[in-house]
XYZ file of C-alpha atoms in Angstrom:
234
model
C 90.799 19.363 111.726
C 90.972 19.320 115.495
C 93.632 21.445 117.197
C 93.884 19.293 120.312
C 93.748 15.556 120.833
C 91.026 13.992 122.942
C 92.709 12.553 126.080
C 90.317 9.583 126.007
C 91.525 8.809 122.478
C 95.154 9.016 123.658
C 94.395 6.439 126.345
C 92.679 4.183 123.804
C 95.791 4.224 121.605
C 97.986 3.471 124.628
C 95.699 0.578 125.598
C 96.118 -0.890 122.104
C 99.915 -0.541 122.386
C 100.037 -2.195 125.813
C 97.807 -5.052 124.655
C 99.443 -5.743 121.269
C 103.000 -5.420 122.565
C 102.198 -7.249 125.836
C 103.579 -4.377 127.907
C 101.213 -4.769 130.851
C 98.223 -2.631 131.777
C 100.165 -0.209 133.994
C 103.248 0.378 131.806
C 103.663 4.172 131.454
C 103.699 5.484 127.876
C 104.381 9.180 127.314
C 102.386 10.949 124.614
C 105.608 11.971 122.834
C 107.582 8.735 123.339
C 109.155 7.821 119.948
C 107.765 4.561 118.613
C 110.706 3.893 116.296
C 114.332 4.349 117.230
C 113.642 5.219 120.859
C 112.971 3.210 123.999
C 110.057 1.363 122.403
C 111.718 0.897 118.970
C 108.914 -0.924 117.125
C 109.897 -3.088 114.175
C 107.888 -3.495 110.953
C 105.852 -6.409 112.338
C 104.946 -4.415 115.450
C 103.840 -1.490 113.257
C 101.755 -3.800 111.066
C 99.997 -5.257 114.111
C 99.379 -1.778 115.505
C 97.968 -0.525 112.193
C 95.610 -3.506 111.957
C 94.369 -3.019 115.518
C 93.728 0.697 115.013
C 91.906 0.071 111.735
C 89.736 -2.580 113.395
C 88.891 -0.464 116.424
C 88.145 2.805 114.631
C 86.705 1.442 111.398
C 88.816 3.003 108.646
C 91.846 2.143 106.543
C 95.231 3.802 107.069
C 97.058 4.237 103.719
C 100.547 2.723 103.498
C 102.039 6.112 102.683
C 100.657 7.536 105.929
C 102.229 4.718 107.958
C 105.663 5.566 106.592
C 105.430 9.280 107.281
C 104.715 11.279 110.430
C 101.652 9.343 111.665
C 103.540 6.716 113.676
C 106.128 8.982 115.287
C 104.519 8.685 118.724
C 101.194 8.136 120.485
C 100.135 11.768 120.056
C 100.667 11.759 116.277
C 98.712 8.500 115.914
C 95.853 9.866 118.022
C 95.829 13.134 116.021
C 95.613 11.199 112.747
C 92.826 8.950 114.065
C 90.912 11.918 115.464
C 91.115 13.940 112.249
C 90.147 11.036 110.003
C 87.502 9.735 112.374
C 85.812 13.142 112.201
C 85.687 12.798 108.416
C 84.207 9.309 108.710
C 81.438 10.646 110.942
C 80.272 12.994 108.158
C 76.770 11.794 107.157
C 76.887 9.640 104.050
C 80.696 9.430 103.844
C 82.032 6.009 102.840
C 85.710 5.598 101.782
C 86.125 4.231 98.270
C 86.229 0.427 98.288
C 85.460 0.219 102.010
C 82.110 -0.905 103.397
C 80.608 1.541 105.858
C 81.289 0.191 109.376
C 78.377 -0.341 111.734
C 78.579 1.889 114.794
C 77.456 -0.703 117.324
C 78.014 1.607 120.289
C 75.550 4.063 118.781
C 72.961 1.295 118.691
C 72.955 1.003 122.464
C 70.014 2.951 123.919
C 72.178 4.390 126.705
C 73.842 7.781 126.765
C 77.644 8.022 127.116
C 77.312 8.654 130.852
C 75.731 5.238 131.371
C 77.546 3.247 128.703
C 79.810 0.559 130.097
C 81.062 -0.717 126.750
C 84.128 1.067 125.365
C 84.669 -1.034 122.272
C 82.718 -3.573 120.221
C 84.943 -6.141 118.506
C 82.397 -8.478 116.932
C 78.642 -8.859 116.645
C 76.747 -11.734 115.049
C 73.172 -10.419 115.246
C 70.894 -12.798 117.073
C 73.806 -14.992 118.150
C 76.707 -13.338 119.971
C 78.691 -10.195 120.705
C 82.158 -9.481 122.050
C 83.814 -6.262 123.149
C 85.464 -4.510 126.062
C 84.986 -1.944 128.785
C 88.171 -0.016 129.577
C 88.421 1.481 133.073
C 91.293 3.793 133.949
C 90.609 4.228 137.657
C 89.797 7.911 137.231
C 86.045 7.292 136.847
C 83.909 9.146 139.396
C 82.397 6.011 140.960
C 85.831 4.816 142.138
C 85.981 7.732 144.599
C 83.494 5.903 146.779
C 84.074 2.248 145.842
C 86.286 1.897 147.745
C 88.482 4.909 148.667
C 92.113 3.838 148.673
C 91.319 0.336 147.417
C 89.065 0.716 144.382
C 87.408 -2.205 142.614
C 84.920 -2.198 139.748
C 81.403 -2.376 141.269
C 79.720 -5.713 140.622
C 76.467 -4.009 139.645
C 78.306 -2.167 136.867
C 79.856 -5.410 135.623
C 76.336 -6.816 135.367
C 75.209 -3.714 133.484
C 78.204 -3.939 131.116
C 77.407 -7.586 130.333
C 73.732 -6.724 129.861
C 74.630 -3.980 127.390
C 76.730 -6.440 125.410
C 73.797 -8.885 125.509
C 71.616 -6.142 124.060
C 73.890 -6.056 121.002
C 73.940 -9.842 120.656
C 70.186 -10.324 120.855
C 68.374 -7.882 118.568
C 64.780 -8.486 117.558
C 63.676 -7.016 114.235
C 62.540 -3.470 114.925
C 63.630 -3.465 118.584
C 65.305 -0.242 119.709
C 65.857 -0.814 123.420
C 65.920 -3.519 126.038
C 65.384 -3.898 129.763
C 66.938 -6.442 132.085
C 64.123 -8.498 133.604
C 66.261 -11.195 135.234
C 69.890 -12.001 135.826
C 71.822 -14.753 137.548
C 75.471 -13.780 137.851
C 78.334 -15.241 139.856
C 81.344 -13.096 140.779
C 84.620 -15.025 140.708
C 87.273 -12.324 140.933
C 87.336 -8.583 141.715
C 88.519 -6.251 138.963
C 91.037 -3.617 140.055
C 91.631 -0.594 137.804
C 93.225 0.132 135.441
C 91.835 -2.762 133.427
C 90.450 -3.772 130.073
C 87.411 -5.939 130.786
C 86.503 -8.340 127.988
C 82.734 -8.742 127.652
C 80.995 -11.633 125.869
C 77.347 -12.490 125.328
C 75.868 -15.537 123.592
C 72.160 -15.974 122.894
C 70.880 -19.226 124.407
C 67.116 -18.863 124.139
C 64.476 -16.452 122.818
C 60.706 -16.349 123.208
C 58.778 -13.471 121.732
C 60.420 -10.294 122.998
C 62.366 -12.129 125.726
C 65.974 -13.071 124.983
C 68.291 -14.959 127.339
C 72.073 -14.769 126.992
C 75.049 -16.398 128.648
C 77.421 -13.579 129.608
C 80.927 -13.246 130.989
C 83.383 -10.529 131.980
C 87.136 -11.190 132.154
C 90.188 -9.127 132.993
C 93.765 -10.193 132.204
C 92.394 -13.527 130.934
C 90.787 -14.268 134.305
C 86.994 -14.590 134.545
C 85.625 -11.946 136.917
C 81.901 -12.583 136.488
C 79.699 -14.990 134.556
C 76.103 -16.085 134.349
C 72.961 -15.287 132.387
C 70.915 -12.208 131.589
C 67.337 -12.087 130.310
C 66.257 -9.011 128.353
C 62.865 -7.745 127.271
C 63.374 -5.994 123.939
C 61.001 -3.319 122.656
């Protein structure tokens, strides 16, 4: 059991709340803000939606009895519950009874955490498509220089994020890594942090170890970048 809650996990829970309750990306949510009976005052349908989203994102089931107890008091208690149970799920060989072991798609990317521009993977149809998101808070180190006082997400990192999603959509049997050999991307709209950037990749053509994908990145339902990426998978 962890004594403290990962601040990144707290922000992930808050992002889910803002998205599901349509609060807006910049709405402040305190860690100890009561979810029921306070300013937010979630009803049973809100709680159900929140439970489903958390289960989908973190890959485990939350028992009904846990929902009705202390878990959903506030953001911090939810994050603590997710953190503790997620640690159990990461134990080698552990699979909850009656639940298929989830695929850790992020772990299948060949990049380390420092160069991973995918925060969440929502859906993968191997060899066909992939969809997920990159969540930027504005506190990332690269924003200090791009641009000071008026930060925007660097276009080159949007391309890399889309390419990483393409790498999940376009696996070749036995392939463990991929390299971008060509891309043709158009930038339609700058992305200003904080933002949740939706990433999509659809396989359009493959030839040997080369795979071409149509890719797109959107923020607040507005397309920021789109085009194609060609990968060489090894």
